[in-house]
Coordinates of C-alpha atoms in Angstrom, one line a residue:
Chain N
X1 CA 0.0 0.0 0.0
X2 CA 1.6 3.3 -0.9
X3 CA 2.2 5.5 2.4
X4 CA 2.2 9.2 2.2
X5 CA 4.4 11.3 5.0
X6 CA 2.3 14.4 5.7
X7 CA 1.5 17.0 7.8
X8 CA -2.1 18.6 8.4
X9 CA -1.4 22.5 7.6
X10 CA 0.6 22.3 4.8
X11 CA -1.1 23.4 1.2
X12 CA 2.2 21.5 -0.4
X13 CA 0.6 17.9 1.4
X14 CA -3.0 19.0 0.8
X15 CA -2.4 18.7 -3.1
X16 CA -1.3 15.0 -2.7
X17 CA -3.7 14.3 -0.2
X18 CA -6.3 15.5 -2.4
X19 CA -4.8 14.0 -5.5
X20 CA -5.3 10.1 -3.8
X21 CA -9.2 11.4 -2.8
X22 CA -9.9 12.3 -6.5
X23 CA -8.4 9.1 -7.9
X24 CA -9.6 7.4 -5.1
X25 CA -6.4 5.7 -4.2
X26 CA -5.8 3.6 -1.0
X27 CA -3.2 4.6 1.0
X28 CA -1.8 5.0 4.5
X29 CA -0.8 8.4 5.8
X30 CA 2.0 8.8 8.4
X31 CA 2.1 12.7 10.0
X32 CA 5.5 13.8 10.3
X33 CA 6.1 16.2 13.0
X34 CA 8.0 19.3 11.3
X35 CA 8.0 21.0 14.9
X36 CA 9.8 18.6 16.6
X37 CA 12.1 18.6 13.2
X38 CA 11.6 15.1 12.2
X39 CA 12.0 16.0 8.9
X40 CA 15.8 16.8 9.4
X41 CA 16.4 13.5 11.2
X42 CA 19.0 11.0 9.5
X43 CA 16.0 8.5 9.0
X44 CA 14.2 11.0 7.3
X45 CA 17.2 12.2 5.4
X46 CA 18.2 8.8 4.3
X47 CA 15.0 8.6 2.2
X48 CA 14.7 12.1 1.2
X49 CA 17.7 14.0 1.4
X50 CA 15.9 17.4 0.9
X51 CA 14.3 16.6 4.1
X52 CA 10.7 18.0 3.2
X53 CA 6.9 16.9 3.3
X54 CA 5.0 15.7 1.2
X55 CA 7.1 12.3 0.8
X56 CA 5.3 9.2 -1.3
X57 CA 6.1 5.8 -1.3
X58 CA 5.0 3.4 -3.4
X59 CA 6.5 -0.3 -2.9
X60 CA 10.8 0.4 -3.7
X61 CA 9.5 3.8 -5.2
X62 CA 10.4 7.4 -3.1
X63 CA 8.7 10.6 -4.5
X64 CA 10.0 13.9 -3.3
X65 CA 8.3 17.1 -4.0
X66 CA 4.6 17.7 -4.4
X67 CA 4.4 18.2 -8.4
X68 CA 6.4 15.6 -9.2
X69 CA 3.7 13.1 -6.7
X70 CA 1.2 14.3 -8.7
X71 CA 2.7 13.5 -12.1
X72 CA 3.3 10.3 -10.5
X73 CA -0.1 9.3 -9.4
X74 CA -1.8 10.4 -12.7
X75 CA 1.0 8.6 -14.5
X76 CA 0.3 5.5 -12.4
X77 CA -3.3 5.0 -13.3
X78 CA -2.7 6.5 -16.5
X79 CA -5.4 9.2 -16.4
X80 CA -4.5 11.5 -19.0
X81 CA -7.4 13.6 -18.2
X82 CA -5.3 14.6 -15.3
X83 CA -1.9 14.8 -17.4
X84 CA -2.3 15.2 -20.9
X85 CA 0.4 13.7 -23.1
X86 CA 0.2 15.7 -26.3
X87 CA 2.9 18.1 -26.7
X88 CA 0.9 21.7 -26.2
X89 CA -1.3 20.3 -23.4
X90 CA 1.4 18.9 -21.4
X91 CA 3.7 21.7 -21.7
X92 CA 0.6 24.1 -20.6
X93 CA 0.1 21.9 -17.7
X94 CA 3.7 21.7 -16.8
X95 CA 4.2 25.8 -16.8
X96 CA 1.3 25.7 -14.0
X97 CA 3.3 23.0 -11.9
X98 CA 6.4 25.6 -12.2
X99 CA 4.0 28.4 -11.6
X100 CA 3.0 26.7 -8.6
X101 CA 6.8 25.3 -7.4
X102 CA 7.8 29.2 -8.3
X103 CA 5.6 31.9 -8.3
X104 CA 2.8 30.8 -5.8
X105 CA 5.7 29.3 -3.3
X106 CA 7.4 32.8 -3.3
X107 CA 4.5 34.9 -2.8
X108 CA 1.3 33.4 -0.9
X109 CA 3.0 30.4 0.7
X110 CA 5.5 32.5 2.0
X111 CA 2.8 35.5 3.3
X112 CA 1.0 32.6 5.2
X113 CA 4.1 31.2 6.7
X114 CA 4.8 34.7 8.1
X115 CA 1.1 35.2 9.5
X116 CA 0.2 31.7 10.5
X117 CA 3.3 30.2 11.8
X118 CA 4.8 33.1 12.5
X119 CA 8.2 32.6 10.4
X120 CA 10.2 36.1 10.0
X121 CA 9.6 37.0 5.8
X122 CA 9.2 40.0 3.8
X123 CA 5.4 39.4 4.2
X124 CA 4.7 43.0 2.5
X125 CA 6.7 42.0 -0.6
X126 CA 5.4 38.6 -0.6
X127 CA 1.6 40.0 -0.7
X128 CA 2.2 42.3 -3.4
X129 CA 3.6 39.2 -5.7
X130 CA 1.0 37.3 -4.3
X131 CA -1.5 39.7 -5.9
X132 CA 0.0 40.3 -8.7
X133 CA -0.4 36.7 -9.5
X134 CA -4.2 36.5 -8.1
X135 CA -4.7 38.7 -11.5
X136 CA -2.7 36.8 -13.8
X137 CA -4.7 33.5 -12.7
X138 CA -8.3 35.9 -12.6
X139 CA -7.5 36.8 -16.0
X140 CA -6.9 33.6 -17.0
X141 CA -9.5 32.2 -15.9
X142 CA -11.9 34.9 -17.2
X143 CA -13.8 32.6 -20.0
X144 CA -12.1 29.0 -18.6
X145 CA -13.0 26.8 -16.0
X146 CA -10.2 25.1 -15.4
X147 CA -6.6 26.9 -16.0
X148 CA -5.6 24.4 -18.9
X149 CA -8.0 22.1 -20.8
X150 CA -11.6 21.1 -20.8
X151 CA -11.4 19.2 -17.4
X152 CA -9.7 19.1 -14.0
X153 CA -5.9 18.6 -14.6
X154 CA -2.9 18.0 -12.2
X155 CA -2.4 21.7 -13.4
X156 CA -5.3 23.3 -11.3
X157 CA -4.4 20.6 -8.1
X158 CA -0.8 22.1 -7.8
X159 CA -2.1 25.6 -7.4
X160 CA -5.6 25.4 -5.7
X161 CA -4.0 25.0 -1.9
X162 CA -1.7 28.2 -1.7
X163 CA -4.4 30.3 -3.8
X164 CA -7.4 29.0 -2.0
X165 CA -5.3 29.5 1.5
X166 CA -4.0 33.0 0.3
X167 CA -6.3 34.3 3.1
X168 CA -3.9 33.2 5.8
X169 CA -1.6 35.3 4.7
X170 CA -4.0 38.3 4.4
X171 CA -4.3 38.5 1.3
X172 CA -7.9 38.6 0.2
X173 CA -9.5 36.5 -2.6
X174 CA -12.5 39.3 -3.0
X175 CA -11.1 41.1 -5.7
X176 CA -10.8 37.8 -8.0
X177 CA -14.4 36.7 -8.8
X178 CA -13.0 34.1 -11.6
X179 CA -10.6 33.0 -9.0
X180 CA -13.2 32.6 -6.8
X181 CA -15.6 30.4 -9.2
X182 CA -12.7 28.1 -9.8
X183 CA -11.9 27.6 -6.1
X184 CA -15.7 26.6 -6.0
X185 CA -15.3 24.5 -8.6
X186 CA -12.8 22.1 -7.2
X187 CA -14.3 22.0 -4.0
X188 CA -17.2 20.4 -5.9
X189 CA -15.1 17.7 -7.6
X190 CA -16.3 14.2 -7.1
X191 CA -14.1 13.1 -3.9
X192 CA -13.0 16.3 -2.6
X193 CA -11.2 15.8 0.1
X194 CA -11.4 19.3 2.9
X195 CA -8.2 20.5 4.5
X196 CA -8.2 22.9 7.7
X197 CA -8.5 26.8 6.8
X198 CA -9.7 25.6 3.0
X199 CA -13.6 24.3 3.9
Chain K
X1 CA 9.3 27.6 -37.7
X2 CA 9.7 28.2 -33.8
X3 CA 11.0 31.7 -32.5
X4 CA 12.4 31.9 -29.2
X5 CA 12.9 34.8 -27.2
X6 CA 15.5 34.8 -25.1
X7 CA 18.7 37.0 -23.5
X8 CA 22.2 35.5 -24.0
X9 CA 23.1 35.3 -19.9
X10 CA 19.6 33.6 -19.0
X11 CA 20.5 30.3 -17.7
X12 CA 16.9 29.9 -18.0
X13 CA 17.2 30.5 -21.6
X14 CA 20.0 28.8 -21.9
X15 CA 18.4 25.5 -20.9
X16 CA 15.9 25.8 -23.7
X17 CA 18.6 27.0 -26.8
X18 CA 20.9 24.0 -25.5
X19 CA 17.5 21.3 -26.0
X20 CA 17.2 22.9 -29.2
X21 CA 20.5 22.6 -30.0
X22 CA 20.8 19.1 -29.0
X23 CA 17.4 18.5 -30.6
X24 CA 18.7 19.5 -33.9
X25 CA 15.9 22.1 -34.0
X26 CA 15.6 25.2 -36.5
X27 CA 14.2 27.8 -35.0
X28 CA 14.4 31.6 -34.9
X29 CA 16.0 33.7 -32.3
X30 CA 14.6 36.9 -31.2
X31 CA 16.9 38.9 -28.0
X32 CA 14.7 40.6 -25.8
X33 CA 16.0 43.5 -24.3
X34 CA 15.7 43.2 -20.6
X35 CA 17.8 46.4 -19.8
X36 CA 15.0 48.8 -21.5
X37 CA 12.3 46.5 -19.7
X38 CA 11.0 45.2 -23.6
X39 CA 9.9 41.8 -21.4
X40 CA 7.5 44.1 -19.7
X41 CA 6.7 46.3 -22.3
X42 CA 2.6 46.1 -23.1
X43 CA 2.9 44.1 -26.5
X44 CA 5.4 41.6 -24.8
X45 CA 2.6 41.1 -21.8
X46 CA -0.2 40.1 -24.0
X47 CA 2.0 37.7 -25.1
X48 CA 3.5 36.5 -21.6
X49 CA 1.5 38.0 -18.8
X50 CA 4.3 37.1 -16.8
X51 CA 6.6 38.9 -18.6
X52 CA 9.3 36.6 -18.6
X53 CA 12.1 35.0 -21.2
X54 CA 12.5 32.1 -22.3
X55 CA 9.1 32.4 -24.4
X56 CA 8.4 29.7 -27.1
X57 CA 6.2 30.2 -30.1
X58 CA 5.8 27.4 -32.5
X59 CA 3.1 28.2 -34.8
X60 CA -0.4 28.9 -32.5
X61 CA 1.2 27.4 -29.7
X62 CA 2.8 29.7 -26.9
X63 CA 4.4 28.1 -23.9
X64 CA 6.7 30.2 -21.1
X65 CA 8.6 28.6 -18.1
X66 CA 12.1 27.3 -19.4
X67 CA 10.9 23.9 -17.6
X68 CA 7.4 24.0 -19.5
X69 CA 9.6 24.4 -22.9
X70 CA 11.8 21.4 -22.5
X71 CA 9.0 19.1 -21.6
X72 CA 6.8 20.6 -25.0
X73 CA 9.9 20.0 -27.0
X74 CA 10.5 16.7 -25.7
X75 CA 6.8 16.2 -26.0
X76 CA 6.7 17.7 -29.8
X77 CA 9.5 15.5 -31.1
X78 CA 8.0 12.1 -28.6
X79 CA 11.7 11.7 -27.8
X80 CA 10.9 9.2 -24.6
X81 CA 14.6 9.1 -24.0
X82 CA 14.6 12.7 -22.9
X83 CA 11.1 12.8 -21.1
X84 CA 10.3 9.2 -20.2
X85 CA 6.3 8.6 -19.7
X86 CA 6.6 5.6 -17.2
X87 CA 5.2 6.7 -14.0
X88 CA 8.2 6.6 -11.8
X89 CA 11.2 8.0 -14.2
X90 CA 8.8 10.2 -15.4
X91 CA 8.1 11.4 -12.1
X92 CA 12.1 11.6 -11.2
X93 CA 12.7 13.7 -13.6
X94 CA 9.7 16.1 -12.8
X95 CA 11.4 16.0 -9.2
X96 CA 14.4 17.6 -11.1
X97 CA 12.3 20.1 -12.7
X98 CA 10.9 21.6 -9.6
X99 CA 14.2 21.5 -7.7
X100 CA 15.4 23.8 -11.0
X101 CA 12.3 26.0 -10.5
X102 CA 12.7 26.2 -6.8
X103 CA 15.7 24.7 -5.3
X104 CA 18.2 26.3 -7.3
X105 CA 16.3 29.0 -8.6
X106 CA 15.9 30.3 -4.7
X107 CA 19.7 29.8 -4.0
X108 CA 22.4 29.5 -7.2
X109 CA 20.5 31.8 -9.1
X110 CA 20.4 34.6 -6.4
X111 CA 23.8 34.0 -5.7
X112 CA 24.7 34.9 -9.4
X113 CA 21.8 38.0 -9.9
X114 CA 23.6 39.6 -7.2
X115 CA 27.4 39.2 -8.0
X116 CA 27.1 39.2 -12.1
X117 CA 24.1 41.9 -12.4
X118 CA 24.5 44.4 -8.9
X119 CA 20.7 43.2 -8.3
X120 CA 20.7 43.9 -3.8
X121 CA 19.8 40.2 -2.8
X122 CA 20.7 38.3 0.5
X123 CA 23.4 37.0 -1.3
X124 CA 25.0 34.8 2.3
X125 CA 21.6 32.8 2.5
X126 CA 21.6 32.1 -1.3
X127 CA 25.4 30.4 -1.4
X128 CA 24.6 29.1 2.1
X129 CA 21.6 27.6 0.3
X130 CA 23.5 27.0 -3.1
X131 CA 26.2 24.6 -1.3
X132 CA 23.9 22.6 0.4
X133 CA 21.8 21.5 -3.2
X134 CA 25.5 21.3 -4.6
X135 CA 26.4 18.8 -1.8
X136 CA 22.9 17.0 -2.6
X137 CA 23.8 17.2 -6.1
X138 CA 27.1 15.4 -5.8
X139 CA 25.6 12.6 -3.4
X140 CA 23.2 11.7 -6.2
X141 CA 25.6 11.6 -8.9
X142 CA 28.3 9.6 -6.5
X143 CA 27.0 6.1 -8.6
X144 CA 25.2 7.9 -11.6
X145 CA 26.1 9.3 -14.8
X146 CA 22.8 11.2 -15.0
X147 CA 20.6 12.3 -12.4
X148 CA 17.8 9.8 -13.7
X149 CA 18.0 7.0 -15.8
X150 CA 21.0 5.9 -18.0
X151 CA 21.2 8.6 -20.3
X152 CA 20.5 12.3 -20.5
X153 CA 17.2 13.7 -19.7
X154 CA 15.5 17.1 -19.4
X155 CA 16.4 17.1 -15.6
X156 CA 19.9 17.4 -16.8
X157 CA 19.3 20.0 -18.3
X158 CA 16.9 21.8 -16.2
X159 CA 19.5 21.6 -13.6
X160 CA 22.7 22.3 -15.6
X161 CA 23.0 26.1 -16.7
X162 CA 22.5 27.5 -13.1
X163 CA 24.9 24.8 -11.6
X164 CA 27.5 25.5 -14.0
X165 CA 27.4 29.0 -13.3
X166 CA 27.6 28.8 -9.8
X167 CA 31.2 30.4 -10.0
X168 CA 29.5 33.5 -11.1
X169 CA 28.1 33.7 -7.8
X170 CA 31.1 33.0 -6.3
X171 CA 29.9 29.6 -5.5
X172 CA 33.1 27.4 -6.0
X173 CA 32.2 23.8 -7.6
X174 CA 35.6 22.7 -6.7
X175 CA 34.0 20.9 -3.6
X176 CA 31.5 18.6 -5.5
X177 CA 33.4 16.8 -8.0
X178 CA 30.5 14.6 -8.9
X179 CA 29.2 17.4 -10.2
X180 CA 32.0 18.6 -12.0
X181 CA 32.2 15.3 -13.6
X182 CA 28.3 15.4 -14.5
X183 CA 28.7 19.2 -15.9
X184 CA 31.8 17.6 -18.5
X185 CA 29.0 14.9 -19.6
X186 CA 26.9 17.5 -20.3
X187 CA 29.3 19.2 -22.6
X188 CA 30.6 16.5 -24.4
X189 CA 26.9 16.0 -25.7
X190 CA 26.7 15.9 -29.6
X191 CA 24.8 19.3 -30.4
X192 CA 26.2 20.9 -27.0
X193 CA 25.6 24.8 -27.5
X194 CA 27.9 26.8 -25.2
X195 CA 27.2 29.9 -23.5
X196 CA 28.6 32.9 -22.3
X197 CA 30.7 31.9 -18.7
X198 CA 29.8 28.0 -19.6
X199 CA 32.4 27.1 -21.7

């Protein structure tokens, strides 16, 4: 059974944990206490030398890194709904995953570290990118549903936790009605799975 | 036939002209001025919202992100070799891809804005940072030619450019000669395209 090390409040986990509801994938979860630093610990290091959460593994295989779990899972069961293969499609849905491993974790991750957890950051800076890309994404999304494609891809599962959390780190969703919509959108999906602050 | 804009010291950009070079691909070249702020010039912005080089245009088809663009032109040419589709390499070398976008991007890349360009960044954190995914680096490449699978992949080369500039942000590679040996694979590559302080 693949086993997934976690922990509760973080968006990064959230879009694996999510990822197994939708493709309804058993699994056991294992929370890894990033307070007491077990993440840093030489077992943990052994297996993933970046010593971060979320960490998959399936049988002999070790995933690192959120993104590249998804591409896993939807490359497992083969769903290329979830990861198109075609040239163009793929390479659309890929510039969200850097979006998301970029732009989103330098802006509205780091604003909600600073106001949730308290970690010192240049939250000011950090909201301003973060709203800068709020409008890129509400443009985007003006006359789409979903940001690439005619269905749910790994795309919109990569970005949904930081974006739909962006009020932790006081940055307000209000002025991005299409944002907004989308947000609603996957909370409707067919085994949504709820994670705390994102109900 | 493609265009790509680009600048001549993007690493970023440099990723993409090396896969075309290696590729064999004809395409055009177009230098965007970044000094006069051309990437954030109105026209340039309807194109890339982001208003960011590497940009890719083959035909209808526009795709940013230097990661996004390998994986469209391994995609576009279904070279497997370079982007494998089985679950776990597959997966592996999207692990790569995010530790370009975040990992080094966050640390290497930093390192080199500040010393090569003036830009005011917290350049201590970013070598501090920079050595320690060098020292990952080299661990991983202790038993492997590659960082996944046998031969080259786009995780090679999504990693490479801002690696082998390290130097430029006075980030000495002398200490990780794993990856010293993995940056002289790279350039013995048929179709290798050099750039400017990776030669």
């Amino acid at each position: 059974m693949m086993k997934l090390y976690h922990t509760e409040l973080s968006g990064n986990c959230h879009k694996v944990r999510l990822m197994l509801s939708l493709l309804e994938l058993k699994h056991d979860r294992v929370l890894v206490n990033l307070a007491s630093g077990e993440h840093k610990s030489a077992d943990f290091l052994k297996i993933d030398p970046l010593g971060q959460v979320p960490l998959l593994i399936d049988e002999n295989t070790t995933i690192r890194d959120s993104q590249a779990i998804l591409v896993y899972l939807a490359r497992k069961c083969d769903r290329t709904d979830w990861l198109p293969l075609e040239a163009e499609s793929m390479a659309k849905v890929m510039q969200w995953l850097s979006f998301a491993a970029n732009e989103i974790n330098s802006s509205l991750f780091i604003a909600r570290l600073h106001f949730l957890f308290g970690m010192n950051f240049d939250w000011e800076t950090a909201q301003q990118k973060g709203k800068q890309i709020l409008q890129i994404m509400d443009e985007h999304l003006r006359e789409r549903n979903w940001l690439e494609c005619s269905s749910p891809t790994i795309a919109d599962i990569a970005c949904y936790p930081y974006v739909g959390l962006a009020p932790d780190g006081k940055v307000s969703l209000e002025p991005y009605p299409n944002v907004m919509a989308w947000i609603d959108r996957i909370k409707q999906l067919s085994g949504y799975e709820r994670m705390p602050g994102l109900e």
